[in-house]
Coordinates of N, CA, C and O in Angstrom, one line a residue:
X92 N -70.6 204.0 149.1 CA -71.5 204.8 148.3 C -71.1 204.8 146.9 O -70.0 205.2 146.6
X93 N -71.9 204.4 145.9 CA -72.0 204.8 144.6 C -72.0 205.9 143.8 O -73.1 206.5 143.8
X94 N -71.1 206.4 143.1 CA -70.4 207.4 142.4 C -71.9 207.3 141.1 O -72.2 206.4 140.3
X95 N -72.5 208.6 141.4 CA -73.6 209.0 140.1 C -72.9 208.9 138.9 O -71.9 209.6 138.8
X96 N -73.2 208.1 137.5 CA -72.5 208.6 136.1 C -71.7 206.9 136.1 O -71.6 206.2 135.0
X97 N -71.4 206.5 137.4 CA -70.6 205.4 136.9 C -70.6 203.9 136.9 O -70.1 203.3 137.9
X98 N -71.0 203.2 135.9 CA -71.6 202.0 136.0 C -71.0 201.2 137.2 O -69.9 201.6 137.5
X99 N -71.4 200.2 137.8 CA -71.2 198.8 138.4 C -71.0 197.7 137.8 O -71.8 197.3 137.0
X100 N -69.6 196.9 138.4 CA -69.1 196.3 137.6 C -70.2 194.7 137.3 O -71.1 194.2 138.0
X101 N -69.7 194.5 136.4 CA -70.5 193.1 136.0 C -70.4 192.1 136.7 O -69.4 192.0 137.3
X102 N -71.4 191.1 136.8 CA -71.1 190.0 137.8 C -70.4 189.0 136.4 O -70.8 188.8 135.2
X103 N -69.3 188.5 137.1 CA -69.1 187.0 135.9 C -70.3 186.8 135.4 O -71.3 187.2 135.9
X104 N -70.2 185.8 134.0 CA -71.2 185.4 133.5 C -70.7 184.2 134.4 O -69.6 184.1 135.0
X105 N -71.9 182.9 134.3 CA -72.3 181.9 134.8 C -71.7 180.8 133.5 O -71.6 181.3 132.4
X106 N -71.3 179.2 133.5 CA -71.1 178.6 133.0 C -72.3 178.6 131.6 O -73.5 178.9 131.8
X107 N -71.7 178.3 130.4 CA -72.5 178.5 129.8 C -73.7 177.5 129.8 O -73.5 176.4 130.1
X108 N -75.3 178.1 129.3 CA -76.1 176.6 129.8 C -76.8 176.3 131.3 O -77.8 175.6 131.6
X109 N -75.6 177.2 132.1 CA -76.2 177.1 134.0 C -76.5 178.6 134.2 O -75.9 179.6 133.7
X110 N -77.8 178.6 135.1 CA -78.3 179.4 136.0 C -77.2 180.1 136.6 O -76.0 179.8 136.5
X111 N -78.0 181.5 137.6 CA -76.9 182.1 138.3 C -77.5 181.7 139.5 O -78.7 181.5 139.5
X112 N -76.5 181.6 140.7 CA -77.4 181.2 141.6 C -78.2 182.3 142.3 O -77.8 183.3 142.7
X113 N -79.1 182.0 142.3 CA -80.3 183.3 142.7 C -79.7 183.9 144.0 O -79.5 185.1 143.8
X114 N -79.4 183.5 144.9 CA -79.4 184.1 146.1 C -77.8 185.0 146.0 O -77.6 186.0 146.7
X115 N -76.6 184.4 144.9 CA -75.2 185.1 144.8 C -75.9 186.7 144.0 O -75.8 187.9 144.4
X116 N -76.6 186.2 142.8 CA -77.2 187.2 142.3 C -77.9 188.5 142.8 O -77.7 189.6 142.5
X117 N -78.8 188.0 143.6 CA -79.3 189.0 144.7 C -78.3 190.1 145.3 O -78.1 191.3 145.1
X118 N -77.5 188.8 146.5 CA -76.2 189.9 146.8 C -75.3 190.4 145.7 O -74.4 191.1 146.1
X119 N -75.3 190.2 144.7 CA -74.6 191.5 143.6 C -75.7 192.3 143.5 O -75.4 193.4 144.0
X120 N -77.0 192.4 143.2 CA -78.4 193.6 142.9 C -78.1 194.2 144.1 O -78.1 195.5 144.1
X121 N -78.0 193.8 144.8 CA -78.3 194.5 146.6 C -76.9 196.0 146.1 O -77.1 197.2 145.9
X122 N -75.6 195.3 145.9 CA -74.7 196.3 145.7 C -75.1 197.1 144.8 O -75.6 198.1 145.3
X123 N -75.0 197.0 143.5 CA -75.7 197.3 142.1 C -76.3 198.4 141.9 O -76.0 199.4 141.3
X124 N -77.6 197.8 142.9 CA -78.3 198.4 143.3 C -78.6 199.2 144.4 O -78.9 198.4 145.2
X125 N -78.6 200.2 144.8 CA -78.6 200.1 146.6 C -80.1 200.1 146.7 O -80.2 199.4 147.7
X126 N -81.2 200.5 146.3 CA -82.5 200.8 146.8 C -82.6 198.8 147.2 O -83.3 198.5 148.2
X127 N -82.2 198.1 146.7 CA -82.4 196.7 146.5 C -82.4 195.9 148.0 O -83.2 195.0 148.3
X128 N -81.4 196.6 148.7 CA -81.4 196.1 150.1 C -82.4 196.4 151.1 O -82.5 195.8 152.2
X129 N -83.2 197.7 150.5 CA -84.0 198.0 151.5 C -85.7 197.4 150.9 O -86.7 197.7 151.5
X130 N -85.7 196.8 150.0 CA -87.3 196.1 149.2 C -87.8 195.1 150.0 O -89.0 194.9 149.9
X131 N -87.3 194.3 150.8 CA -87.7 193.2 151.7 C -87.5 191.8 151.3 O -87.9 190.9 152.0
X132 N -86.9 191.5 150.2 CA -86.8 190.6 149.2 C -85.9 190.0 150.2 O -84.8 190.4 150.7
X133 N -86.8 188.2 150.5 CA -86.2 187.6 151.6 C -85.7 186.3 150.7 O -84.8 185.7 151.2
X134 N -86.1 185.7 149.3 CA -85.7 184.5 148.5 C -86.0 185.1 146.9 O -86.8 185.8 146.4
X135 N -85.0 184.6 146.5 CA -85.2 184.9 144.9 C -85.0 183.2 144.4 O -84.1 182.4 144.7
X136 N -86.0 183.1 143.6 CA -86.3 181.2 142.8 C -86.5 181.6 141.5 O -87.0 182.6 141.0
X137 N -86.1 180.7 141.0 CA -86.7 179.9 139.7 C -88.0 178.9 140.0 O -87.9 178.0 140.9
X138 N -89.2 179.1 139.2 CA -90.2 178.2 139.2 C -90.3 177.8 137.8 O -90.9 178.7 137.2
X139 N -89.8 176.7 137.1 CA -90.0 176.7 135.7 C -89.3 177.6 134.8 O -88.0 177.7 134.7
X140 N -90.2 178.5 134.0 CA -89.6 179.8 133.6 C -89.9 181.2 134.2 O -89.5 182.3 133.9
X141 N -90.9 180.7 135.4 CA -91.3 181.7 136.3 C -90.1 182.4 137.3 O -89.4 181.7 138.0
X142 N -89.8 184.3 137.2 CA -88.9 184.1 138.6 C -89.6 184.8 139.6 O -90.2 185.8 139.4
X143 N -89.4 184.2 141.0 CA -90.1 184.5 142.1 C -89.0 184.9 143.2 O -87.9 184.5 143.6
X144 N -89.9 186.1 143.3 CA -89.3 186.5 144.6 C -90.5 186.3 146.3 O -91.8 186.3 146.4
X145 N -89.9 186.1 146.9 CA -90.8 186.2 148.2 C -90.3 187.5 149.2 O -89.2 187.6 149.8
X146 N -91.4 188.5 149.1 CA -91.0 189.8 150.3 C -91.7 190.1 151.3 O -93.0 190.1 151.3
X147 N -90.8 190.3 152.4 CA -91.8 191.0 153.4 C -92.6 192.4 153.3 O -92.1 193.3 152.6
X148 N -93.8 192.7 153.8 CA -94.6 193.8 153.6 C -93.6 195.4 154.4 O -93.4 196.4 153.8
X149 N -93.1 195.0 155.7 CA -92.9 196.0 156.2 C -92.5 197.1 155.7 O -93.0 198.1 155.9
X150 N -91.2 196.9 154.8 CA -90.6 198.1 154.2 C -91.3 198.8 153.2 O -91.0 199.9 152.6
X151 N -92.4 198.0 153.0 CA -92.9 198.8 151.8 C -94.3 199.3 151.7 O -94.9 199.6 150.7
X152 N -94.9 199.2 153.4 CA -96.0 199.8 154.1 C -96.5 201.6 153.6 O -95.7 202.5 153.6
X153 N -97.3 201.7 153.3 CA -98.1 203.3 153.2 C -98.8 203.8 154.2 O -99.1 203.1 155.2
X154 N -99.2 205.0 154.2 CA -99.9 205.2 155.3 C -100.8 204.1 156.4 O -100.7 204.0 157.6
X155 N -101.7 203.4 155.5 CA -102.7 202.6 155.6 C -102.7 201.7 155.7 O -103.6 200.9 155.5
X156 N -101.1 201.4 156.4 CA -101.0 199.7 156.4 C -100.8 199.0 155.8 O -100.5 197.9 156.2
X157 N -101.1 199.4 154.3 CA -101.0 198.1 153.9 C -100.0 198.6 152.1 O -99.9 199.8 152.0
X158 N -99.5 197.9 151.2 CA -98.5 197.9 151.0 C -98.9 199.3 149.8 O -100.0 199.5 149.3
X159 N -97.6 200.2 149.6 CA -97.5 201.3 149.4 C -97.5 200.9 147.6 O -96.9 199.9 147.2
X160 N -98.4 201.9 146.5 CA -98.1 201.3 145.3 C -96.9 201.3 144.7 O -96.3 200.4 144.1
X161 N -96.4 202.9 144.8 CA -95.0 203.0 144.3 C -94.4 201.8 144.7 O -94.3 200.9 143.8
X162 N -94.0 201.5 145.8 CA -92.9 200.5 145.9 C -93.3 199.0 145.2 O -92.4 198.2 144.9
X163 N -94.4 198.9 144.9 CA -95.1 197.9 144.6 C -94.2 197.5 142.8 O -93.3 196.6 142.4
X164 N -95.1 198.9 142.1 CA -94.5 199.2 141.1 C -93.3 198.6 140.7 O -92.9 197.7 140.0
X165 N -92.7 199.9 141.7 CA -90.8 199.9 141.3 C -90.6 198.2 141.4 O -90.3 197.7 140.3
X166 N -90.6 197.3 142.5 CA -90.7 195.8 142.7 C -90.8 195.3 141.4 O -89.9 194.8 140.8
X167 N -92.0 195.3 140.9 CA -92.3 194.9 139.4 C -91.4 194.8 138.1 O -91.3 193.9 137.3
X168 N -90.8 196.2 138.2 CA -90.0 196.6 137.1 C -89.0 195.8 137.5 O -88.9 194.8 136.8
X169 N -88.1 196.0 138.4 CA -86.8 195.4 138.7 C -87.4 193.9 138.5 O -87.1 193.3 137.5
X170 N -88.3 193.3 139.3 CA -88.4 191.6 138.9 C -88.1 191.8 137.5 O -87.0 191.4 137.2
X171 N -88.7 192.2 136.8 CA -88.5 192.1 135.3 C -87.5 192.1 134.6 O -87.3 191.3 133.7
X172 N -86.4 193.3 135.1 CA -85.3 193.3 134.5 C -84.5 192.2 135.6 O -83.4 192.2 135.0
X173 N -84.4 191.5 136.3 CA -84.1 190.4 136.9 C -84.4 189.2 135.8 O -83.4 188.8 135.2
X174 N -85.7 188.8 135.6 CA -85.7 187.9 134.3 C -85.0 188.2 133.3 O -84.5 187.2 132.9
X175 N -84.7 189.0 132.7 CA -84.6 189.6 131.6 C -83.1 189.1 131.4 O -82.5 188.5 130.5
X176 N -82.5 189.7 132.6 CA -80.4 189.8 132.8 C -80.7 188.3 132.9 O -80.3 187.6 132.0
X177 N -81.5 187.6 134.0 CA -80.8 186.1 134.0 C -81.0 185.5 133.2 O -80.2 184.6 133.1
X178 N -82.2 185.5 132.2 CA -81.8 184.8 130.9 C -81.2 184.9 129.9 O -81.2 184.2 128.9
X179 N -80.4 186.4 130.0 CA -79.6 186.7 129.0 C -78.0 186.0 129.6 O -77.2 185.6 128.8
X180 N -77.8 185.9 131.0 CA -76.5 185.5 131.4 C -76.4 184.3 131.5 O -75.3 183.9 131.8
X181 N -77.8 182.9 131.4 CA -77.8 181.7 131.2 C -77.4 181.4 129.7 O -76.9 180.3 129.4
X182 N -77.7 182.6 128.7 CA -77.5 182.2 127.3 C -75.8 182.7 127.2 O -75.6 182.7 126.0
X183 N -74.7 183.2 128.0 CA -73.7 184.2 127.9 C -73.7 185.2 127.4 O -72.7 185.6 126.9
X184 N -75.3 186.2 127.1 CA -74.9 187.4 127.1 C -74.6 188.4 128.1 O -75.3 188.4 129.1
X185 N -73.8 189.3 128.0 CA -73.7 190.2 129.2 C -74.0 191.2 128.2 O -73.1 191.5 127.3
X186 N -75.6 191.8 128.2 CA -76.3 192.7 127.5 C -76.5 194.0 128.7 O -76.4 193.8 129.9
X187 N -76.7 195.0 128.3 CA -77.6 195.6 129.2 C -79.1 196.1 128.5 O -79.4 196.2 127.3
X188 N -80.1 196.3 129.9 CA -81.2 195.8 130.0 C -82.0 197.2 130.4 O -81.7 197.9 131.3
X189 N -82.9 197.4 129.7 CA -83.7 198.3 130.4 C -85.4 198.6 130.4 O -85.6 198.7 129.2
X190 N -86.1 198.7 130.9 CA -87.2 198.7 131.0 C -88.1 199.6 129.6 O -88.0 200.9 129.7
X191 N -88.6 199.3 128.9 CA -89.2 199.8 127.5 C -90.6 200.9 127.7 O -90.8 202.0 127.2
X192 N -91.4 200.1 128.8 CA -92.8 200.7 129.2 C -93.2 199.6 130.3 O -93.0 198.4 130.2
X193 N -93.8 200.1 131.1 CA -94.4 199.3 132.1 C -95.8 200.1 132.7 O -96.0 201.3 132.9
X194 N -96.8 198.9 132.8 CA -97.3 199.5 133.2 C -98.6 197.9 134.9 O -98.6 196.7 135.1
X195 N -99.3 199.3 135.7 CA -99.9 197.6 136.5 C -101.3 198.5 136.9 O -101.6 199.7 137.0
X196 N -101.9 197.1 137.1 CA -103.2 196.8 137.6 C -103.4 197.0 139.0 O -102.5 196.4 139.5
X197 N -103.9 197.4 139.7 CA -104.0 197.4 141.3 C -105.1 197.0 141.4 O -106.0 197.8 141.4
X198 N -105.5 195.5 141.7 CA -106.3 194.8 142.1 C -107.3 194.6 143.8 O -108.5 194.9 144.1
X199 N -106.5 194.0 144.6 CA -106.8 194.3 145.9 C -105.3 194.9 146.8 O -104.1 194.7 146.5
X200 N -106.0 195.6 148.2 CA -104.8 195.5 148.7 C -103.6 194.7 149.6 O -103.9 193.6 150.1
X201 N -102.5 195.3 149.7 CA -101.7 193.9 150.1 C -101.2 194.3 151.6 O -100.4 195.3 151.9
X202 N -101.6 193.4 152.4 CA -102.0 193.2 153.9 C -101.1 192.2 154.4 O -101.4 191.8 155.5
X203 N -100.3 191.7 154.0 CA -99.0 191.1 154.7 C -98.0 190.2 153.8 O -97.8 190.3 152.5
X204 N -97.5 189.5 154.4 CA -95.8 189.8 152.9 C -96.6 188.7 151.8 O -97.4 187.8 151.9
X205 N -95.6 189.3 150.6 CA -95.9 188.7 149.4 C -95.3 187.7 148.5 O -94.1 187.6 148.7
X206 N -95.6 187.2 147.9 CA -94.8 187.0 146.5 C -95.0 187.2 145.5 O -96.2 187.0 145.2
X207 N -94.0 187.7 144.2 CA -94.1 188.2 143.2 C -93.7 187.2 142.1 O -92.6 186.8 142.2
X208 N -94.3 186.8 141.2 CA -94.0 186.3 140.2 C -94.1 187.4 138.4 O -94.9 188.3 138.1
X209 N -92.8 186.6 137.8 CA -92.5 187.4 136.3 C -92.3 185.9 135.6 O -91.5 185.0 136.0
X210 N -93.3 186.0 134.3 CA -92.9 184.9 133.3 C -92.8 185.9 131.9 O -92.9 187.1 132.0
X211 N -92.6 185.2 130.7 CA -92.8 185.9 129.8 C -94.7 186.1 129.3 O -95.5 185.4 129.9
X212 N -95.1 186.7 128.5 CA -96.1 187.2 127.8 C -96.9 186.2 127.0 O -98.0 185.7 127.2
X213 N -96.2 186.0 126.3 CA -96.1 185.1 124.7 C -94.9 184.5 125.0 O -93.8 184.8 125.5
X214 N -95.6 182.9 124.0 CA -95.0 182.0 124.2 C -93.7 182.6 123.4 O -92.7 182.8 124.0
X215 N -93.7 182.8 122.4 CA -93.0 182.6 121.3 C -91.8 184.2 121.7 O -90.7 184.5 121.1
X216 N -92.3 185.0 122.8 CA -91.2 185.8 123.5 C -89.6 185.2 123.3 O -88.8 185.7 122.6
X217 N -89.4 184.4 123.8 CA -88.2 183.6 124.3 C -87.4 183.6 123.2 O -86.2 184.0 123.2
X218 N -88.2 183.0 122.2 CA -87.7 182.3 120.8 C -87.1 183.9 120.0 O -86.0 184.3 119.7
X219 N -88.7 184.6 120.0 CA -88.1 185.6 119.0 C -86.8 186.8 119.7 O -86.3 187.7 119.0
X220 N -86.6 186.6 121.0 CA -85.7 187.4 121.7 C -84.3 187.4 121.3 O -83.6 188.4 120.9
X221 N -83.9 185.6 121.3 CA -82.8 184.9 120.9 C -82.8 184.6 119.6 O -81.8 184.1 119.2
X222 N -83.7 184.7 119.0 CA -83.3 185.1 117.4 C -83.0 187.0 116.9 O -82.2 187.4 116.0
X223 N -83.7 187.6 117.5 CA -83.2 189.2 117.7 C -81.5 189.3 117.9 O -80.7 189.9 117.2
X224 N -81.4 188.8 118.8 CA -80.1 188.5 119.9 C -78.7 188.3 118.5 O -77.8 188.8 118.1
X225 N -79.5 187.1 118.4 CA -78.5 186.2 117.3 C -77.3 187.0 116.3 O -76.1 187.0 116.1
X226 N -79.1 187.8 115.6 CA -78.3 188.9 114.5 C -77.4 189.8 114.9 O -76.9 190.4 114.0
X227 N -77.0 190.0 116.2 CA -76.7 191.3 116.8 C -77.2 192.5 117.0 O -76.5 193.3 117.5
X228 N -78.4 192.8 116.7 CA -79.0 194.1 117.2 C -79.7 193.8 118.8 O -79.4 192.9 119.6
X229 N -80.8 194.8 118.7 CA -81.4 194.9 120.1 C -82.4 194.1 120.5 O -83.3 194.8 120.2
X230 N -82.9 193.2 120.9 CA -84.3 192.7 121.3 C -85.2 193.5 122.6 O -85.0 194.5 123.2
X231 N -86.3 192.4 122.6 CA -87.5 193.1 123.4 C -88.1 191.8 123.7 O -87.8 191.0 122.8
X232 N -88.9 191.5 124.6 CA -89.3 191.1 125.4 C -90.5 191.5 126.1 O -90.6 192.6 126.6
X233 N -91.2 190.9 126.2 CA -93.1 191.2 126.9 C -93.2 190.3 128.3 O -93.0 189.1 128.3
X234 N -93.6 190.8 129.4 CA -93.0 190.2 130.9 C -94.6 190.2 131.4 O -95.5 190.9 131.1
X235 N -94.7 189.4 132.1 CA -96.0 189.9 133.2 C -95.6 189.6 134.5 O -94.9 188.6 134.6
X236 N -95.9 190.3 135.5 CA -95.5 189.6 137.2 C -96.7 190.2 137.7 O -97.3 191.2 137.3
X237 N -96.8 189.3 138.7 CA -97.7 189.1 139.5 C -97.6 189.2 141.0 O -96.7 188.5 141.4
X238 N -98.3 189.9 141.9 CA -98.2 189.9 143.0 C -99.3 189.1 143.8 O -100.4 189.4 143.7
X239 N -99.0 188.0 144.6 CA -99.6 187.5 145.5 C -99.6 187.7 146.8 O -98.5 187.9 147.4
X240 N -100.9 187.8 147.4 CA -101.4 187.9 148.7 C -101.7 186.7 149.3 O -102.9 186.4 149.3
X241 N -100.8 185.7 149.9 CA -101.8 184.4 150.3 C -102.6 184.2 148.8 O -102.1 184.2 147.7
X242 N -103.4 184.1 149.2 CA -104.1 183.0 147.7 C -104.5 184.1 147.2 O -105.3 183.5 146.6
X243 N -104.7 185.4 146.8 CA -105.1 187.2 146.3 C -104.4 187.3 145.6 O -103.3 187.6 146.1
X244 N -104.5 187.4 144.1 CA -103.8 188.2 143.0 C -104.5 189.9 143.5 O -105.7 190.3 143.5
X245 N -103.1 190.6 143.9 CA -102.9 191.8 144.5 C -102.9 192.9 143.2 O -103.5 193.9 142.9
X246 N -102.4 192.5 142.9 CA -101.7 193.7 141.2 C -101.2 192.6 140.4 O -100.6 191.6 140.9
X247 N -101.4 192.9 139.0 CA -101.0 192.5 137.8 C -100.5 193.7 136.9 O -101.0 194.6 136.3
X248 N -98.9 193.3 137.3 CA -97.8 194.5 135.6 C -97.6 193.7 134.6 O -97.4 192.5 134.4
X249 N -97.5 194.7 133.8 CA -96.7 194.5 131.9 C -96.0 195.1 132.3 O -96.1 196.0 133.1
X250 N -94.6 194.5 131.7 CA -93.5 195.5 130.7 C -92.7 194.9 129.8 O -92.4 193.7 129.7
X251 N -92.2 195.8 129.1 CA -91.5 195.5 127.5 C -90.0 195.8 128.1 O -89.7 197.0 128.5
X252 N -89.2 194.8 128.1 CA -87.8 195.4 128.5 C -86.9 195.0 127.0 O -87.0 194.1 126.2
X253 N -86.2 196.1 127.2 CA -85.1 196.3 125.9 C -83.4 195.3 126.2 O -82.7 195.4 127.2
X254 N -83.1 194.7 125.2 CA -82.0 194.4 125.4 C -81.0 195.1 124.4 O -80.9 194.6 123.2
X255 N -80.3 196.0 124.6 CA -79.6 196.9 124.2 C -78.4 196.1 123.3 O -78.0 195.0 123.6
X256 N -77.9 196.6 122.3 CA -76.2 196.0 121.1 C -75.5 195.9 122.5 O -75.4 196.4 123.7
X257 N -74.9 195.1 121.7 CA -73.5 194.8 123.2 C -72.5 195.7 122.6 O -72.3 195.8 121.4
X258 N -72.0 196.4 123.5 CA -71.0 197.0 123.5 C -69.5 197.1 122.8 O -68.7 198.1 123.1

């Protein structure tokens, strides 16, 4: 059980230049995190600059069968701050990260497991992050993810996540 007030330790950063591997990563969030083990999150990928997760529906069921928003949501935010940490830990920063504003779309509903995809916003996100970065202050970041149904864009989120001075 995790002690309220007291951070979790950091995972090593990754060779500088290399990826973390998605699936070691996960099992550190699962810890990290605890809500994390219970989201249904069965693969975490890299698609390009896209990161994808694939989850099962069950855990995250509503009254009505079919997938609950809150949980939907919260899913969202976290993918985001997921992109966010691993491309700050592919570049060696160990920043911390936090969600700025988020907000989603509820398109149709979601009737059996999904996949979620997060790319950046704007192109030029990436660039102006790591030039923010550079100087030493804070950057930001503009995210979108996407939930898929089989071939059904389910919900579409924004959010702005903050990358905080290093410590």
């Amino acid at each position: 059980m995790r002690d309220i007030g007291v951070p979790y330790s950091r995972l090593p950063l990754p060779t500088p230049g290399e990826r973390d591997d998605p699936q070691a990563f996960l099992a550190w969030l699962g810890e990290a995190i605890p809500m994390v083990k219970y989201l249904g999150i069965r693969e975490m990928r890299w698609e390009g600059e896209a990161l994808v997760w694939e989850l099962a529906l069950s855990p995250s069921l509503n009254d009505k069968g079919t997938g609950f928003g809150g949980a939907l949501a919260a899913q969202t935010t976290l993918l985001g701050w997921c992109w966010t940490t691993l491309w700050l830990r592919e570049r060696s920063h160990a920043r911390d990260v936090v969600v700025a504003e988020a907000g989603q779309r509820f398109l149709a509903p979601v009737t059996d497991d999904y996949r979620l995809t997060c790319a950046p916003e704007r192109g030029q996100g990436q660039a102006a992050l790591a030039e923010r970065l550079a100087s030493g202050g804070r950057g930001r970041i503009a995210l979108t993810q996407q939930l898929w149904c089989g071939g059904t864009l389910c919900l579409e989120a924004h959010g702005d996540y903050a990358v905080l001075p290093a410590r």
